[in-house]
Short mmCIF file of C-alpha atoms and ligand atoms in Angstrom, two decimals:
data_model
loop_
_atom_site.label_atom_id
_atom_site.label_comp_id
_atom_site.label_asym_id
_atom_site.label_seq_id
_atom_site.Cartn_x
_atom_site.Cartn_y
_atom_site.Cartn_z
CA UNK T 1 -26.83 -19.20 65.26
CA UNK T 2 -28.37 -16.08 64.73
CA UNK T 3 -31.10 -14.95 66.80
CA UNK T 4 -33.28 -14.76 63.73
CA UNK T 5 -32.79 -18.51 62.58
CA UNK T 6 -35.37 -19.70 64.45
CA UNK T 7 -37.14 -21.26 61.56
CA UNK T 8 -34.48 -23.90 60.56
CA UNK T 9 -34.84 -23.27 56.26
CA UNK T 10 -34.67 -19.60 56.84
CA UNK T 11 -31.21 -18.63 55.29
CA UNK T 12 -29.50 -14.92 56.11
CA UNK T 13 -28.91 -13.07 53.47
CA UNK T 14 -26.00 -10.91 52.85
CA UNK T 15 -25.65 -7.78 51.06
CA UNK T 16 -21.79 -6.29 50.60
CA UNK T 17 -20.66 -3.83 48.28
CA UNK T 18 -17.02 -2.78 47.96
CA UNK T 19 -14.96 0.58 47.31
CA UNK T 20 -11.68 0.86 46.44
CA UNK T 21 -8.55 -1.19 45.22
CA UNK T 22 -8.14 -5.19 44.11
CA UNK T 23 -7.12 -5.86 47.75
CA UNK T 24 -10.97 -4.82 48.97
CA UNK T 25 -12.40 -6.95 46.37
CA UNK T 26 -10.50 -9.47 48.05
CA UNK T 27 -11.36 -8.79 51.45
CA UNK T 28 -14.56 -8.78 50.55
CA UNK T 29 -14.48 -12.35 49.24
CA UNK T 30 -12.68 -13.75 51.68
CA UNK T 31 -15.62 -12.16 54.27
CA UNK T 32 -17.89 -13.26 51.96
CA UNK T 33 -16.35 -16.92 52.46
CA UNK T 34 -16.41 -16.90 56.30
CA UNK T 35 -20.06 -15.42 56.64
CA UNK T 36 -20.90 -18.29 54.23
CA UNK T 37 -19.51 -20.36 56.96
CA UNK T 38 -22.46 -19.12 59.05
CA UNK T 39 -25.08 -20.23 56.18
CA UNK T 40 -24.84 -16.12 54.75
CA UNK T 41 -25.95 -16.62 51.35
CA UNK T 42 -25.39 -12.93 48.82
CA UNK T 43 -28.20 -11.08 47.49
CA UNK T 44 -27.48 -7.86 45.25
CA UNK T 45 -29.99 -5.29 46.87
CA UNK T 46 -29.83 -4.05 50.67
CA UNK T 47 -33.42 -4.30 51.11
CA UNK T 48 -33.47 -7.96 50.44
CA UNK T 49 -30.42 -8.17 53.17
CA UNK T 50 -30.45 -9.25 56.98
CA UNK T 51 -27.10 -8.17 56.78
CA UNK T 52 -25.61 -4.92 54.91
CA UNK T 53 -21.72 -4.50 54.60
CA UNK T 54 -19.61 -1.71 53.00
CA UNK T 55 -15.83 -2.38 52.40
CA UNK T 56 -14.68 0.82 52.26
CA UNK T 57 -11.97 2.93 50.81
CA UNK T 58 -9.86 6.05 52.33
CA UNK T 59 -7.47 6.81 49.73
CA UNK T 60 -9.63 9.89 48.45
CA UNK T 61 -12.25 11.94 50.19
CA UNK T 62 -14.53 11.02 46.79
CA UNK T 63 -14.59 7.00 48.08
CA UNK T 64 -15.60 7.98 51.74
CA UNK T 65 -18.36 10.33 50.60
CA UNK T 66 -20.09 7.66 48.45
CA UNK T 67 -20.53 5.26 52.07
CA UNK T 68 -21.76 8.31 53.78
CA UNK T 69 -23.81 8.82 51.26
CA UNK T 70 -25.30 4.78 51.19
CA UNK T 71 -25.53 5.28 54.99
CA UNK T 72 -27.51 7.93 54.66
CA UNK T 73 -29.93 6.30 52.48
CA UNK T 74 -30.30 3.27 54.64
CA UNK T 75 -30.83 4.68 57.67
CA UNK T 76 -34.71 4.55 56.77
CA UNK T 77 -34.44 0.35 56.16
CA UNK T 78 -33.03 0.57 59.84
CA UNK T 79 -36.31 2.06 61.82
CA UNK T 80 -38.22 -0.28 59.38
CA UNK T 81 -36.31 -3.28 60.26
CA UNK T 82 -34.33 -3.12 63.71
CA UNK T 83 -33.09 -6.37 63.36
CA UNK T 84 -30.62 -5.48 60.22
CA UNK T 85 -26.97 -5.29 61.05
CA UNK T 86 -25.39 -2.64 59.31
CA UNK T 87 -21.50 -2.78 59.29
CA UNK T 88 -18.79 -0.64 57.93
CA UNK T 89 -15.41 -2.78 57.23
CA UNK T 90 -12.04 -1.88 55.84
CA UNK T 91 -9.94 1.69 55.20
CA UNK T 92 -12.62 4.35 56.21
CA UNK T 93 -13.63 2.09 59.74
CA UNK T 94 -10.11 1.60 60.51
CA UNK T 95 -9.63 5.41 60.33
CA UNK T 96 -12.23 6.83 61.25
CA UNK T 97 -13.03 3.93 63.85
CA UNK T 98 -15.38 4.33 66.66
CA UNK T 99 -16.10 7.52 65.35
CA UNK T 100 -18.80 6.18 62.67
CA UNK T 101 -20.56 4.88 65.31
CA UNK T 102 -21.48 7.70 67.15
CA UNK T 103 -21.79 9.54 63.34
CA UNK T 104 -24.54 6.87 62.15
CA UNK T 105 -26.19 5.78 65.27
CA UNK T 106 -27.96 3.05 62.85
CA UNK T 107 -24.28 1.34 62.39
CA UNK T 108 -23.79 -1.61 64.45
CA UNK T 109 -20.01 -3.29 62.97
CA UNK T 110 -17.26 -1.14 62.54
CA UNK T 111 -13.75 -3.20 61.65
CA UNK T 112 -10.25 -2.61 60.47
CA UNK T 113 -8.44 -3.92 58.04
CA UNK T 114 -6.75 -6.00 60.52
CA UNK T 115 -9.62 -7.85 61.99
CA UNK T 116 -11.61 -8.94 59.03
CA UNK T 117 -11.84 -12.85 59.91
CA UNK T 118 -13.84 -11.69 62.99
CA UNK T 119 -16.49 -9.91 61.40
CA UNK T 120 -18.79 -13.67 61.73
CA UNK T 121 -18.19 -13.96 65.50
CA UNK T 122 -18.72 -10.03 65.92
CA UNK T 123 -22.18 -10.23 63.60
CA UNK T 124 -23.10 -12.87 65.88
CA UNK T 125 -22.10 -11.10 69.01
CA UNK T 126 -24.32 -8.07 67.75
CA UNK T 127 -27.53 -9.76 67.09
CA UNK T 128 -27.13 -12.00 70.60
CA UNK T 129 -26.40 -8.17 72.96
CA UNK T 130 -28.32 -5.81 70.29
CA UNK T 131 -25.44 -3.55 70.85
CA UNK T 132 -22.58 -1.97 68.40
CA UNK T 133 -19.22 -3.47 68.23
CA UNK T 134 -15.72 -2.32 67.19
CA UNK T 135 -12.56 -3.80 65.82
CA UNK T 136 -10.01 -1.63 64.92
CA UNK T 137 -6.71 -2.66 66.44
CA UNK T 138 -4.35 -1.86 63.69
CA UNK T 139 -1.32 -3.62 65.46
CA UNK T 140 -3.60 -6.88 64.98
CA UNK T 141 -1.19 -9.45 62.88
CA UNK T 142 -3.43 -10.06 59.83
CA UNK T 143 -4.56 -13.57 59.96
CA UNK T 144 -4.33 -14.73 56.26
CA UNK T 145 -5.13 -18.61 56.01
CA UNK T 146 -8.33 -18.09 58.33
CA UNK T 147 -10.54 -16.69 56.13
CA UNK T 148 -11.71 -19.42 53.07
CA UNK T 149 -12.56 -18.03 49.75
CA UNK T 150 -15.77 -18.66 48.65
CA UNK T 151 -15.44 -20.63 45.04
CA UNK T 152 -13.84 -18.62 41.78
CA UNK T 153 -15.50 -18.26 38.95
CA UNK T 154 -13.30 -18.14 35.75
CA UNK T 155 -9.65 -18.25 35.04
CA UNK T 156 -8.51 -15.37 37.23
CA UNK T 157 -8.10 -15.13 40.75
CA UNK T 158 -6.65 -12.00 43.26
CA UNK T 159 -4.01 -13.37 45.95
CA UNK T 160 -2.64 -11.54 48.58
CA UNK T 161 0.67 -11.60 49.52
CA UNK T 162 1.40 -9.18 51.98
CA UNK T 163 -0.39 -6.27 53.37
CA UNK T 164 0.27 -2.74 55.29
CA UNK T 165 3.35 -0.63 54.33
CA UNK T 166 6.36 0.69 56.03
CA UNK T 167 6.70 3.37 53.90
CA UNK T 168 5.91 7.48 54.72
CA UNK T 169 4.73 8.98 51.42
CA UNK T 170 3.56 12.02 52.39
CA UNK T 171 0.11 11.95 50.85
CA UNK T 172 -0.98 8.10 51.35
CA UNK T 173 -3.31 6.82 54.30
CA UNK T 174 -2.17 3.13 53.45
CA UNK T 175 0.61 2.90 56.67
CA UNK T 176 -2.48 4.49 58.81
CA UNK T 177 -5.34 2.68 57.57
CA UNK T 178 -3.18 -1.04 56.62
CA UNK T 179 -0.14 -0.56 59.38
CA UNK T 180 2.83 -2.35 58.89
CA UNK T 181 3.56 -4.83 56.41
CA UNK T 182 3.51 -8.74 57.14
CA UNK T 183 3.85 -11.06 54.45
CA UNK T 184 2.42 -14.34 54.02
CA UNK T 185 4.76 -17.30 54.23
CA UNK T 186 5.83 -18.58 50.78
CA UNK T 187 5.11 -22.05 51.39
CA UNK T 188 1.22 -20.59 52.37
CA UNK T 189 1.48 -18.64 48.71
CA UNK T 190 2.22 -21.85 46.57
CA UNK T 191 -0.81 -23.75 48.98
CA UNK T 192 -3.06 -21.21 48.28
CA UNK T 193 -2.75 -21.14 44.09
CA UNK T 194 -2.56 -25.05 44.34
CA UNK T 195 -5.77 -24.56 45.56
CA UNK T 196 -6.78 -22.06 43.00
CA UNK T 197 -5.44 -24.02 39.89
CA UNK T 198 -7.93 -26.68 41.41
CA UNK T 199 -10.50 -25.29 40.98
CA UNK T 200 -9.71 -23.74 37.59
CA UNK T 201 -7.68 -20.82 38.17
CA UNK T 202 -5.13 -20.05 35.19
CA UNK T 203 -3.94 -16.25 36.05
CA UNK T 204 -2.94 -15.12 39.54
CA UNK T 205 -2.34 -11.38 40.17
CA UNK T 206 -0.28 -10.89 43.66
CA UNK T 207 -1.16 -8.39 46.05
CA UNK T 208 0.69 -5.91 48.36
CA UNK T 209 0.35 -2.23 48.94
CA UNK T 210 4.56 -2.52 48.88
CA UNK T 211 4.46 -5.77 47.21
CA UNK T 212 8.01 -5.50 46.40
CA UNK T 213 9.09 -5.64 50.11
CA UNK T 214 7.39 -8.88 49.97
CA UNK T 215 9.26 -11.65 52.49
CA UNK T 216 10.68 -8.78 55.38
CA UNK T 217 10.16 -10.54 58.77
CA UNK T 218 9.38 -13.86 56.80
CA UNK T 219 12.61 -16.86 58.00
CA UNK T 220 15.16 -16.44 55.78
CA UNK T 221 13.19 -13.47 53.86
CA UNK T 222 12.56 -14.90 50.60
CA UNK T 223 11.72 -11.37 48.51
CA UNK T 224 9.30 -11.20 45.69
CA UNK T 225 11.47 -13.15 42.68
CA UNK T 226 12.22 -15.42 45.29
CA UNK T 227 8.08 -16.13 45.41
CA UNK T 228 7.86 -15.93 42.13
CA UNK T 229 10.35 -18.79 40.96
CA UNK T 230 8.47 -20.77 43.83
CA UNK T 231 5.36 -20.07 42.11
CA UNK T 232 6.44 -20.86 38.25
CA UNK T 233 6.80 -24.05 38.06
CA UNK T 234 3.34 -24.84 39.78
CA UNK T 235 1.59 -27.35 37.44
CA UNK T 236 -1.77 -25.82 35.46
CA UNK T 237 -0.36 -21.57 36.35
CA UNK T 238 -0.46 -20.17 32.77
CA UNK T 239 0.45 -16.81 34.26
CA UNK T 240 1.43 -14.27 37.23
CA UNK T 241 1.53 -10.82 37.42
CA UNK T 242 1.89 -8.34 40.46
CA UNK T 243 1.14 -5.21 41.78
CA UNK T 244 1.53 -2.51 43.08
CA UNK T 245 6.04 -2.14 43.22
CA UNK T 246 7.43 0.36 44.43
CA UNK T 247 10.65 2.33 42.84
CA UNK T 248 12.91 2.45 45.68
CA UNK T 249 12.62 -1.22 46.55
CA UNK T 250 12.77 -2.56 42.94
CA UNK T 251 15.92 -4.99 42.11
CA UNK T 252 18.02 -6.52 39.09
CA UNK T 253 17.04 -9.65 40.11
CA UNK T 254 12.69 -9.39 40.04
CA UNK T 255 13.95 -8.22 36.47
CA UNK T 256 15.35 -11.06 35.76
CA UNK T 257 12.92 -13.24 37.33
CA UNK T 258 10.02 -11.28 35.16
CA UNK T 259 12.59 -12.07 31.81
CA UNK T 260 13.38 -15.60 32.70
CA UNK T 261 10.24 -17.18 34.71
CA UNK T 262 7.57 -18.49 31.82
CA UNK T 263 4.34 -17.38 33.71
CA UNK T 264 5.94 -14.19 34.93
CA UNK T 265 3.93 -11.80 32.47
CA UNK T 266 5.89 -8.43 31.10
CA UNK T 267 3.84 -6.02 32.49
CA UNK T 268 4.98 -3.36 35.75
CA UNK T 269 3.08 -1.13 37.48
CA UNK T 270 5.67 0.97 38.61
CA UNK T 271 4.23 4.19 40.31
CA UNK T 272 6.15 7.78 39.95
CA UNK T 273 3.40 9.78 41.20
CA UNK T 274 5.44 13.08 40.37
CA UNK T 275 8.50 14.06 37.54
CA UNK T 276 10.06 16.74 39.83
CA UNK T 277 12.14 16.22 42.04
CA UNK T 278 10.94 19.12 44.63
CA UNK T 279 7.76 17.58 44.66
CA UNK T 280 9.08 13.96 45.10
CA UNK T 281 10.79 15.09 48.03
CA UNK T 282 8.24 16.68 49.74
CA UNK T 283 5.88 13.05 48.26
CA UNK T 284 8.75 11.40 50.79
CA UNK T 285 9.42 9.07 47.82
CA UNK T 286 12.74 8.16 48.21
CA UNK T 287 14.23 8.64 44.59
CA UNK T 288 14.57 11.05 41.48
CA UNK T 289 13.25 11.37 38.55
CA UNK T 290 16.60 10.25 37.01
CA UNK T 291 16.58 7.52 39.32
CA UNK T 292 13.45 6.66 38.01
CA UNK T 293 14.57 6.88 34.24
CA UNK T 294 17.36 4.70 34.90
CA UNK T 295 15.02 1.99 36.48
CA UNK T 296 13.21 2.18 33.36
CA UNK T 297 16.41 1.85 31.15
CA UNK T 298 17.33 -1.54 33.33
CA UNK T 299 13.68 -2.61 32.88
CA UNK T 300 13.37 -2.46 29.17
CA UNK T 301 17.15 -3.73 28.87
CA UNK T 302 16.33 -7.06 30.85
CA UNK T 303 12.97 -7.52 29.77
CA UNK T 304 12.46 -6.19 26.60
CA UNK T 305 9.01 -6.39 26.13
CA UNK T 306 8.07 -5.20 28.90
CA UNK T 307 4.78 -2.72 29.26
CA UNK T 308 4.85 -0.14 32.20
CA UNK T 309 1.59 1.38 34.04
CA UNK T 310 2.05 4.01 36.39
CA UNK T 311 0.06 6.25 39.41
CA UNK T 312 0.58 9.94 39.00
CA UNK T 313 -0.93 12.70 41.29
CA UNK T 314 -1.42 16.00 39.65
CA UNK T 315 -2.04 18.97 41.81
CA UNK T 316 0.09 18.10 45.36
CA UNK T 317 0.50 21.18 47.53
CA UNK T 318 3.26 23.72 46.44
CA UNK T 319 3.02 21.93 42.56
CA UNK T 320 4.04 24.88 40.17
CA UNK T 321 3.55 24.86 36.16
CA UNK T 322 7.55 24.35 36.35
CA UNK T 323 7.23 20.81 38.09
CA UNK T 324 4.03 19.81 36.13
CA UNK T 325 5.99 20.28 33.23
CA UNK T 326 8.52 17.68 34.66
CA UNK T 327 5.47 15.11 34.77
CA UNK T 328 4.66 16.26 31.25
CA UNK T 329 8.32 15.11 30.13
CA UNK T 330 8.15 12.28 32.48
CA UNK T 331 5.04 10.56 30.59
CA UNK T 332 6.36 11.98 27.29
CA UNK T 333 9.65 9.99 28.09
CA UNK T 334 9.01 7.17 29.34
CA UNK T 335 5.51 6.06 27.32
CA UNK T 336 3.36 4.11 29.72
CA UNK T 337 0.64 1.66 28.36
CA UNK T 338 -1.54 2.86 31.00
CA UNK T 339 -1.01 5.84 33.60
CA UNK T 340 -3.63 6.11 36.48
CA UNK T 341 -3.82 9.49 37.10
CA UNK T 342 -5.44 11.37 40.09
CA UNK T 343 -5.97 14.60 41.47
CA UNK T 344 -4.47 15.68 44.98
CA UNK T 345 -6.71 14.87 47.64
CA UNK T 346 -5.86 15.86 51.16
CA UNK T 347 -6.07 12.99 53.71
CA UNK T 348 -6.60 13.40 57.20
CA UNK T 349 -3.61 11.08 59.02
CA UNK T 350 -1.34 11.48 56.92
CA UNK T 351 2.12 14.45 56.64
CA UNK T 352 0.75 16.10 53.89
CA UNK T 353 -2.38 17.42 55.93
CA UNK T 354 -0.40 19.67 57.09
CA UNK T 355 0.89 21.82 53.87
CA UNK T 356 -3.20 22.39 53.04
CA UNK T 357 -4.66 22.23 49.70
CA UNK T 358 -3.44 25.29 47.91
CA UNK T 359 -3.34 24.18 44.21
CA UNK T 360 -6.87 25.29 42.92
CA UNK T 361 -9.74 23.00 41.21
CA UNK T 362 -9.09 24.04 38.11
CA UNK T 363 -5.83 23.66 37.89
CA UNK T 364 -5.80 20.40 38.91
CA UNK T 365 -8.45 19.81 36.54
CA UNK T 366 -6.48 20.78 33.65
CA UNK T 367 -2.87 18.66 34.46
CA UNK T 368 -4.95 15.93 35.22
CA UNK T 369 -7.02 16.87 31.41
CA UNK T 370 -3.94 17.81 29.83
CA UNK T 371 -2.13 14.02 31.01
CA UNK T 372 -4.80 11.82 29.94
CA UNK T 373 -4.74 13.57 26.24
CA UNK T 374 -0.94 12.68 26.02
CA UNK T 375 -1.43 9.31 27.55
CA UNK T 376 -4.29 8.61 25.70
CA UNK T 377 -1.90 9.15 22.35
CA UNK T 378 0.92 6.84 23.45
CA UNK T 379 -1.63 4.00 24.22
CA UNK T 380 -3.56 4.78 21.12
CA UNK T 381 0.07 4.27 19.42
CA UNK T 382 0.59 1.45 21.35
CA UNK T 383 -1.91 -0.51 20.44
CA UNK T 384 -1.69 0.68 16.50
CA UNK T 385 1.70 -0.88 16.97
CA UNK T 386 0.07 -4.44 17.54
CA UNK T 387 -2.19 -4.43 14.58
CA UNK T 388 -1.03 -7.00 12.19
CA UNK T 389 0.87 -8.68 15.17
CA UNK T 390 -0.48 -12.01 17.10
CA UNK T 391 -0.85 -12.00 20.43
CA UNK T 392 -1.30 -14.44 23.34
CA UNK T 393 -4.59 -14.24 24.93
CA UNK T 394 -5.56 -15.87 27.90
CA UNK T 395 -9.76 -15.90 27.44
CA UNK T 396 -11.94 -14.67 30.37
CA UNK T 397 -15.13 -14.60 28.52
CA UNK T 398 -17.68 -12.30 27.53
CA UNK T 399 -16.76 -8.99 27.24
CA UNK T 400 -18.61 -6.68 30.00
CA UNK T 401 -19.85 -4.62 27.17
CA UNK T 402 -21.00 -7.01 24.41
CA UNK T 403 -21.46 -10.28 25.33
CA UNK T 404 -21.48 -12.41 22.54
CA UNK T 405 -18.00 -10.95 22.28
CA UNK T 406 -15.34 -12.42 24.28
CA UNK T 407 -12.28 -10.99 26.07
CA UNK T 408 -9.25 -10.95 27.52
CA UNK T 409 -5.83 -9.58 28.35
CA UNK T 410 -2.23 -10.45 26.52
CA UNK T 411 0.94 -11.32 28.62
CA UNK T 412 1.42 -6.67 28.43
CA UNK T 413 -2.29 -6.26 29.82
CA UNK T 414 -3.35 -4.69 26.53
CA UNK T 415 -7.60 -5.20 26.82
CA UNK T 416 -8.11 -7.47 23.51
CA UNK T 417 -11.76 -8.45 22.04
CA UNK T 418 -12.73 -11.00 19.50
CA UNK T 419 -15.10 -13.55 18.70
CA UNK T 420 -15.20 -16.73 21.06
CA UNK T 421 -15.17 -18.82 17.68
CA UNK T 422 -15.86 -22.37 20.15
CA UNK T 423 -13.06 -21.07 23.24
CA UNK T 424 -14.24 -21.15 26.59
CA UNK T 425 -12.66 -19.13 29.35
CA UNK T 426 -9.61 -20.19 30.65
CA UNK T 427 -8.30 -21.08 27.16
CA UNK T 428 -4.77 -19.30 26.01
CA UNK T 429 -5.43 -18.76 22.44
CA UNK T 430 -3.74 -17.03 19.61
CA UNK T 431 -4.96 -13.30 18.40
CA UNK T 432 -4.46 -11.54 15.51
CA UNK T 433 -4.71 -8.19 15.76
CA UNK T 434 -7.07 -6.57 13.22
CA UNK T 435 -7.07 -2.94 14.69
CA UNK T 436 -8.07 -1.07 17.89
CA UNK T 437 -9.42 1.63 19.54
CA UNK T 438 -7.68 3.46 22.20
CA UNK T 439 -9.06 0.67 25.21
CA UNK T 440 -9.04 -2.39 23.07
CA UNK T 441 -6.86 -4.60 20.80
CA UNK T 442 -9.53 -6.41 18.37
CA UNK T 443 -8.97 -9.40 16.24
CA UNK T 444 -9.25 -12.93 15.36
CA UNK T 445 -8.76 -16.51 16.76
CA UNK T 446 -6.02 -17.73 15.15
CA UNK T 447 -4.91 -20.87 17.21
CA UNK T 448 -5.28 -22.73 20.17
S1 SF4 U 1 4.59 3.15 49.49
FE1 SF4 U 1 2.49 3.08 48.76
S2 SF4 U 1 1.41 1.83 50.31
FE2 SF4 U 1 2.79 2.69 50.86
S3 SF4 U 1 2.73 4.48 51.59
FE3 SF4 U 1 3.61 4.67 50.01
S4 SF4 U 1 2.09 5.37 48.46
FE4 SF4 U 1 1.22 4.21 50.47
#
C-alpha cells in the first residue's frame, strides 16, 4: 500500500488528463482501472490529487506543447507537497523517455505506450524509494488483458484490437512511439465485448493504428473481416465501427464484410493524406491517387450506403500549388462526409525530419482554410440530403451543448439531435430528419 495510507480510511486520489487519440482515451481508462485496484479514486483537479498523470500525444508539436505548459503550471504543487507523484505516460513519454526526467525534475514517472500495465507497481516503487522511475521499452509486448477496465458509462465503448504499426510513413511518429504491430487474440476480443455488453454497451469502436493489419502474427492469421464476422453474432451487440484503415491493406473481403454483417456500420475512416502522387511517394504512402480512387469506387460499389471520412496533411515539405490542387481535386471528387485536415508538423524521429519545414505557415493556413471551406460545403450538402429521411440512431444521451436535447449517431456517423421523447441511452430509434446544420441533423423520434 502507498506510504501515505497510514490512516486506513484515507483514499488516494488520482488526477489523469488525456491528450490525443481514442487509443489514448482507452489507455487512460485502463490505467485508471488498474490504479482503482490499488485504492485510487479519480478527482477532477490536480490540486486535490496525490497522483497526477498526463497521458500524452506526439502526433504534432502542439500536443506536446500543451503538456509542457501543464508541467510548468504544477511545479509549485510539488514544492508545497513533496509526497505528490507526477507522471508522464504515452507517446511523448515513449519518444522523449529519460530526457523528460532531466528536463522536469519535479516529474517522478515516465512510462511509455507498451508498459502502461506497470503504472501501479511503478507508483508504489516511487512512493517507497522516493526516486523517479522510467519504463519505456518499445519492444515490450503490450500486455493486453491484465488491465481491468473501469465500469463503462453509456452504450459506447472503445476496444483496442491491435497496437503499433509496421509501416513507415515519413511524417508519422506512431511506429516510433507505439512500436511494432501486435494484435489481441480474436477470442480475447470476443470475450471482452461480451463483458462490455453485459454492462450495457451496444456499440463498440474497434481501435488500431493500422487496423487493416489486424491478425498478423496470430495463429491462423485471422484478418479484420474475420474478426468482424466473429463479433457480429454476439447477442446484444447492435453496432461495430473501426479505425484507422490505410489504403494499401484494404481488401474487397473487408468491404463485403461491411455490407453483409448487420452490426458493421457503413462508415469508413480512410486517410489519403495527399492527392499528389509526388507527395504520396515522399510520404512513403504505398499507393497513388488513382489507386485510392479505385478503392473508393469498389467501396461504394460493394457498400452502396457507405460514408467516408479521411485525414489530409497540407504543407508537407515540397508541396507546391500543383500538389495542393491535386488534393483539392481528390476532396471534390470523393466527397467525404468528414475530413480531418492538419497542417504539417515536423516530428523528431521521423524520416521526413531531414526535409525540414519549407512551406511557410501562411501558406499552410490558407491551404487548410481552403480545404475546410470546400469540405464544409460537401458535408452540409450531404446533411441536407438527409432532410425528410428517417435515420436509425443509437441514443447516446444528453447532447453536450444542450443537455435537455438528446444526441446519437446514424450508422453512417452523422450526429443527430432530437427531443428525448422518453428514450434512454442505448435505445435504437428511428429519427425523422427535419433539418440540419453543418454539424448535425435535427429531428424527432418517429419509432423505436
Ligand atoms: S500507417 Fe498510419 S500509423 Fe502507420 S506509419 Fe502510416 S500514418 Fe503512421
